[in-house]
mmCIF file of C-alpha atoms in Angstrom:
data_model
loop_
_atom_site.group_PDB
_atom_site.id
_atom_site.type_symbol
_atom_site.label_atom_id
_atom_site.label_comp_id
_atom_site.label_asym_id
_atom_site.label_seq_id
_atom_site.Cartn_x
_atom_site.Cartn_y
_atom_site.Cartn_z
ATOM 1 C CA UNK V 1 7.671 -7.830 17.120
ATOM 2 C CA UNK V 2 5.258 -4.914 16.241
ATOM 3 C CA UNK V 3 8.287 -3.567 14.238
ATOM 4 C CA UNK V 4 8.861 -7.009 12.247
ATOM 5 C CA UNK V 5 4.890 -6.610 11.012
ATOM 6 C CA UNK V 6 4.797 -3.141 10.505
ATOM 7 C CA UNK V 7 8.303 -3.591 8.553
ATOM 8 C CA UNK V 8 5.807 -5.476 5.782
ATOM 9 C CA UNK V 9 4.306 -1.614 4.831
ATOM 10 C CA UNK V 10 7.305 0.174 4.469
ATOM 11 C CA UNK V 11 7.293 1.708 1.278
ATOM 12 C CA UNK V 12 10.883 0.244 0.575
ATOM 13 C CA UNK V 13 9.190 -3.224 0.546
ATOM 14 C CA UNK V 14 5.895 -2.408 -1.174
ATOM 15 C CA UNK V 15 6.345 -0.003 -3.431
ATOM 16 C CA UNK V 16 8.773 -2.514 -5.121
ATOM 17 C CA UNK V 17 6.293 -5.346 -5.337
ATOM 18 C CA UNK V 18 3.578 -3.171 -6.347
ATOM 19 C CA UNK V 19 5.871 -2.140 -9.574
ATOM 20 C CA UNK V 20 6.356 -5.837 -10.206
ATOM 21 C CA UNK V 21 2.801 -6.246 -10.156
ATOM 22 C CA UNK V 22 2.266 -3.436 -12.671
ATOM 23 C CA UNK V 23 5.152 -5.081 -14.701
ATOM 24 C CA UNK V 24 3.580 -8.150 -14.470
ATOM 25 C CA UNK V 25 -0.031 -7.002 -15.289
ATOM 26 C CA UNK V 26 1.277 -5.123 -18.092
ATOM 27 C CA UNK V 27 2.780 -8.144 -19.721
ATOM 28 C CA UNK V 28 -0.637 -10.200 -19.375
ATOM 29 C CA UNK V 29 -2.942 -7.014 -19.775
ATOM 30 C CA UNK V 30 -2.341 -3.589 -20.176
ATOM 31 C CA UNK V 31 -5.052 -2.298 -19.302
ATOM 32 C CA UNK V 32 -4.973 -3.735 -15.357
ATOM 33 C CA UNK V 33 -1.455 -2.443 -15.176
ATOM 34 C CA UNK V 34 -2.800 0.938 -16.049
ATOM 35 C CA UNK V 35 -6.442 0.469 -13.102
ATOM 36 C CA UNK V 36 -3.698 -0.789 -10.722
ATOM 37 C CA UNK V 37 -1.417 2.183 -10.930
ATOM 38 C CA UNK V 38 -4.217 4.710 -11.684
ATOM 39 C CA UNK V 39 -5.819 3.341 -7.961
ATOM 40 C CA UNK V 40 -2.476 3.232 -6.258
ATOM 41 C CA UNK V 41 -1.702 6.279 -7.399
ATOM 42 C CA UNK V 42 -4.953 8.176 -5.640
ATOM 43 C CA UNK V 43 -3.851 6.212 -2.401
ATOM 44 C CA UNK V 44 -0.653 7.389 -2.027
ATOM 45 C CA UNK V 45 -2.032 11.030 -2.860
ATOM 46 C CA UNK V 46 -3.876 10.913 -0.313
ATOM 47 C CA UNK V 47 -1.528 9.734 1.967
ATOM 48 C CA UNK V 48 1.358 11.852 1.107
ATOM 49 C CA UNK V 49 -1.379 15.063 0.804
ATOM 50 C CA UNK V 50 -2.518 14.466 4.726
ATOM 51 C CA UNK V 51 1.272 14.023 5.337
ATOM 52 C CA UNK V 52 2.498 17.784 3.767
ATOM 53 C CA UNK V 53 -0.631 18.838 5.535
ATOM 54 C CA UNK V 54 0.367 17.900 8.549
ATOM 55 C CA UNK V 55 4.363 18.188 8.942
ATOM 56 C CA UNK V 56 4.293 21.484 6.729
ATOM 57 C CA UNK V 57 0.713 23.559 7.775
ATOM 58 C CA UNK V 58 -0.092 21.758 11.129
ATOM 59 C CA UNK V 59 -3.348 21.135 9.841
ATOM 60 C CA UNK V 60 -4.958 18.077 12.106
ATOM 61 C CA UNK V 61 -8.346 16.696 13.517
ATOM 62 C CA UNK V 62 -7.307 17.127 17.006
ATOM 63 C CA UNK V 63 -10.568 15.790 18.513
ATOM 64 C CA UNK V 64 -9.771 12.355 16.976
ATOM 65 C CA UNK V 65 -6.484 12.464 17.223
ATOM 66 C CA UNK V 66 -5.775 12.494 13.400
ATOM 67 C CA UNK V 67 -2.688 14.087 11.638
ATOM 68 C CA UNK V 68 -2.184 11.678 8.754
ATOM 69 C CA UNK V 69 -3.145 8.790 6.802
ATOM 70 C CA UNK V 70 -0.961 5.857 7.992
ATOM 71 C CA UNK V 71 1.110 5.268 4.983
ATOM 72 C CA UNK V 72 2.384 1.801 6.023
ATOM 73 C CA UNK V 73 -1.075 0.752 6.641
ATOM 74 C CA UNK V 74 -2.256 1.821 3.664
ATOM 75 C CA UNK V 75 0.314 0.291 1.292
ATOM 76 C CA UNK V 76 0.379 -3.096 3.228
ATOM 77 C CA UNK V 77 -3.139 -3.073 2.647
ATOM 78 C CA UNK V 78 -3.792 -2.410 -1.106
ATOM 79 C CA UNK V 79 -0.389 -3.821 -1.983
ATOM 80 C CA UNK V 80 -0.489 -7.271 0.320
ATOM 81 C CA UNK V 81 -3.853 -7.580 -0.888
ATOM 82 C CA UNK V 82 -3.266 -7.581 -5.089
ATOM 83 C CA UNK V 83 0.113 -9.683 -4.653
ATOM 84 C CA UNK V 84 -1.703 -12.479 -3.152
ATOM 85 C CA UNK V 85 -4.658 -12.104 -5.170
ATOM 86 C CA UNK V 86 -2.114 -12.580 -8.427
ATOM 87 C CA UNK V 87 -0.266 -15.277 -6.874
ATOM 88 C CA UNK V 88 -3.610 -16.983 -5.646
ATOM 89 C CA UNK V 89 -5.342 -16.573 -9.496
ATOM 90 C CA UNK V 90 -1.833 -17.590 -11.210
ATOM 91 C CA UNK V 91 -2.483 -20.868 -8.803
ATOM 92 C CA UNK V 92 -6.078 -21.561 -9.880
ATOM 93 C CA UNK V 93 -7.510 -20.381 -6.501
ATOM 94 C CA UNK V 94 -9.760 -17.974 -5.035
ATOM 95 C CA UNK V 95 -8.796 -13.881 -5.876
ATOM 96 C CA UNK V 96 -11.459 -13.117 -2.986
ATOM 97 C CA UNK V 97 -9.952 -15.329 -0.455
ATOM 98 C CA UNK V 98 -6.251 -14.305 -1.260
ATOM 99 C CA UNK V 99 -7.565 -10.535 -1.116
ATOM 100 C CA UNK V 100 -9.314 -11.548 2.547
ATOM 101 C CA UNK V 101 -5.993 -12.553 3.233
ATOM 102 C CA UNK V 102 -4.386 -9.109 2.296
ATOM 103 C CA UNK V 103 -6.841 -7.577 4.239
ATOM 104 C CA UNK V 104 -5.725 -9.136 7.210
ATOM 105 C CA UNK V 105 -2.003 -8.274 7.038
ATOM 106 C CA UNK V 106 -2.954 -4.802 6.552
ATOM 107 C CA UNK V 107 -5.092 -4.808 9.751
ATOM 108 C CA UNK V 108 -1.889 -6.391 11.402
ATOM 109 C CA UNK V 109 0.159 -3.858 9.930
ATOM 110 C CA UNK V 110 -2.343 -1.159 11.258
ATOM 111 C CA UNK V 111 -2.284 -2.960 14.841
ATOM 112 C CA UNK V 112 1.672 -2.837 14.729
ATOM 113 C CA UNK V 113 1.681 0.551 13.999
ATOM 114 C CA UNK V 114 -0.625 1.962 16.707
ATOM 115 C CA UNK V 115 1.342 -0.447 19.448
ATOM 116 C CA UNK V 116 4.496 0.902 18.146
ATOM 117 C CA UNK V 117 2.767 4.308 18.834
ATOM 118 C CA UNK V 118 3.433 5.500 15.441
ATOM 119 C CA UNK V 119 -0.315 6.309 14.877
ATOM 120 C CA UNK V 120 -3.327 6.858 16.644
ATOM 121 C CA UNK V 121 -6.317 4.720 15.703
ATOM 122 C CA UNK V 122 -7.858 6.430 13.278
ATOM 123 C CA UNK V 123 -4.852 7.096 11.548
ATOM 124 C CA UNK V 124 -4.737 3.523 10.265
ATOM 125 C CA UNK V 125 -8.436 2.967 10.378
ATOM 126 C CA UNK V 126 -7.947 5.817 7.721
ATOM 127 C CA UNK V 127 -5.277 3.916 6.116
ATOM 128 C CA UNK V 128 -6.875 0.730 5.848
ATOM 129 C CA UNK V 129 -9.960 1.995 4.482
ATOM 130 C CA UNK V 130 -8.071 3.886 1.689
ATOM 131 C CA UNK V 131 -5.646 0.847 1.184
ATOM 132 C CA UNK V 132 -8.729 -1.699 1.034
ATOM 133 C CA UNK V 133 -10.749 0.790 -1.143
ATOM 134 C CA UNK V 134 -7.650 0.314 -3.810
ATOM 135 C CA UNK V 135 -7.202 -3.133 -3.207
ATOM 136 C CA UNK V 136 -11.108 -4.368 -3.662
ATOM 137 C CA UNK V 137 -11.561 -2.048 -6.571
ATOM 138 C CA UNK V 138 -8.425 -3.619 -8.371
ATOM 139 C CA UNK V 139 -9.439 -7.127 -7.387
ATOM 140 C CA UNK V 140 -13.145 -6.749 -9.009
ATOM 141 C CA UNK V 141 -11.794 -5.453 -11.869
ATOM 142 C CA UNK V 142 -9.287 -8.301 -12.107
ATOM 143 C CA UNK V 143 -11.793 -10.850 -11.252
ATOM 144 C CA UNK V 144 -14.014 -9.458 -14.185
ATOM 145 C CA UNK V 145 -11.305 -9.684 -16.791
ATOM 146 C CA UNK V 146 -10.854 -13.156 -17.208
ATOM 147 C CA UNK V 147 -7.221 -12.547 -18.323
ATOM 148 C CA UNK V 148 -4.273 -15.128 -18.188
ATOM 149 C CA UNK V 149 -1.382 -14.420 -15.942
ATOM 150 C CA UNK V 150 2.044 -13.962 -17.951
ATOM 151 C CA UNK V 151 4.626 -16.407 -16.956
ATOM 152 C CA UNK V 152 3.227 -16.894 -13.723
ATOM 153 C CA UNK V 153 5.648 -18.864 -11.691
ATOM 154 C CA UNK V 154 8.323 -16.861 -12.942
ATOM 155 C CA UNK V 155 6.938 -13.991 -11.702
ATOM 156 C CA UNK V 156 5.827 -15.179 -7.845
ATOM 157 C CA UNK V 157 9.465 -16.305 -8.032
ATOM 158 C CA UNK V 158 10.255 -12.152 -8.659
ATOM 159 C CA UNK V 159 7.763 -11.334 -5.828
ATOM 160 C CA UNK V 160 9.083 -13.567 -3.177
ATOM 161 C CA UNK V 161 12.997 -12.448 -4.465
ATOM 162 C CA UNK V 162 11.825 -8.927 -4.449
ATOM 163 C CA UNK V 163 10.031 -9.756 -0.614
ATOM 164 C CA UNK V 164 13.106 -11.276 0.449
ATOM 165 C CA UNK V 165 15.540 -8.553 -0.399
ATOM 166 C CA UNK V 166 13.496 -5.453 0.389
ATOM 167 C CA UNK V 167 12.001 -6.755 3.782
ATOM 168 C CA UNK V 168 13.242 -4.691 6.624
ATOM 169 C CA UNK V 169 14.526 -1.971 4.540
ATOM 170 C CA UNK V 170 13.155 1.892 5.100
ATOM 171 C CA UNK V 171 12.261 4.564 2.752
ATOM 172 C CA UNK V 172 13.043 7.831 3.832
ATOM 173 C CA UNK V 173 9.816 9.048 2.776
ATOM 174 C CA UNK V 174 8.351 10.526 6.081
ATOM 175 C CA UNK V 175 11.954 12.397 6.582
ATOM 176 C CA UNK V 176 11.854 13.876 2.669
ATOM 177 C CA UNK V 177 8.337 15.076 3.813
ATOM 178 C CA UNK V 178 9.225 16.294 7.382
ATOM 179 C CA UNK V 179 11.957 18.362 5.658
ATOM 180 C CA UNK V 180 10.422 19.488 2.669
ATOM 181 C CA UNK V 181 6.708 20.254 2.902
ATOM 182 C CA UNK V 182 6.604 23.495 5.048
ATOM 183 C CA UNK V 183 7.973 24.793 1.687
ATOM 184 C CA UNK V 184 4.948 23.730 -0.069
ATOM 185 C CA UNK V 185 2.498 24.880 2.866
ATOM 186 C CA UNK V 186 4.737 28.382 2.583
ATOM 187 C CA UNK V 187 3.909 29.207 -0.847
ATOM 188 C CA UNK V 188 0.103 28.936 -0.358
ATOM 189 C CA UNK V 189 0.065 30.789 2.393
#
């Protein structure tokens, strides 16, 4: 069961959803699309940096059991918060209520990662915090923008299709980090 919940945060699902949101936003308001991609890039860079530092350089904070920022948790929290807010806004509902649901999805993903022994509590708390910050900062901008979203029914259908096709697949990002990060750390030593 926890693996099924954990899949909600896999990059194989969340990154295509994030890119679909970026395209939808680009067609609606290019400034919002840039803001979304900028914020998500910061979140993913923080996750990636923590993973490279641990896998390649062995840097961790053993006192709190912290090795890396949970990517599944960060992506689930940020992406689902934005996906749901966009769909709710298109339907004329509260983006803040939708955001709350997205934050809960992220929290459930965090719990699944801990119960699957994939991460320590400190790692999922960091992932949820980064993801929530990314999502809430974007939702604040979206709420102030008063943007009318482009073809909301088609966009929502696309998001549903992506979810249907990508759920359960696994991106090989962690394997790539494990294989190549030691080269990055060796160059800086």
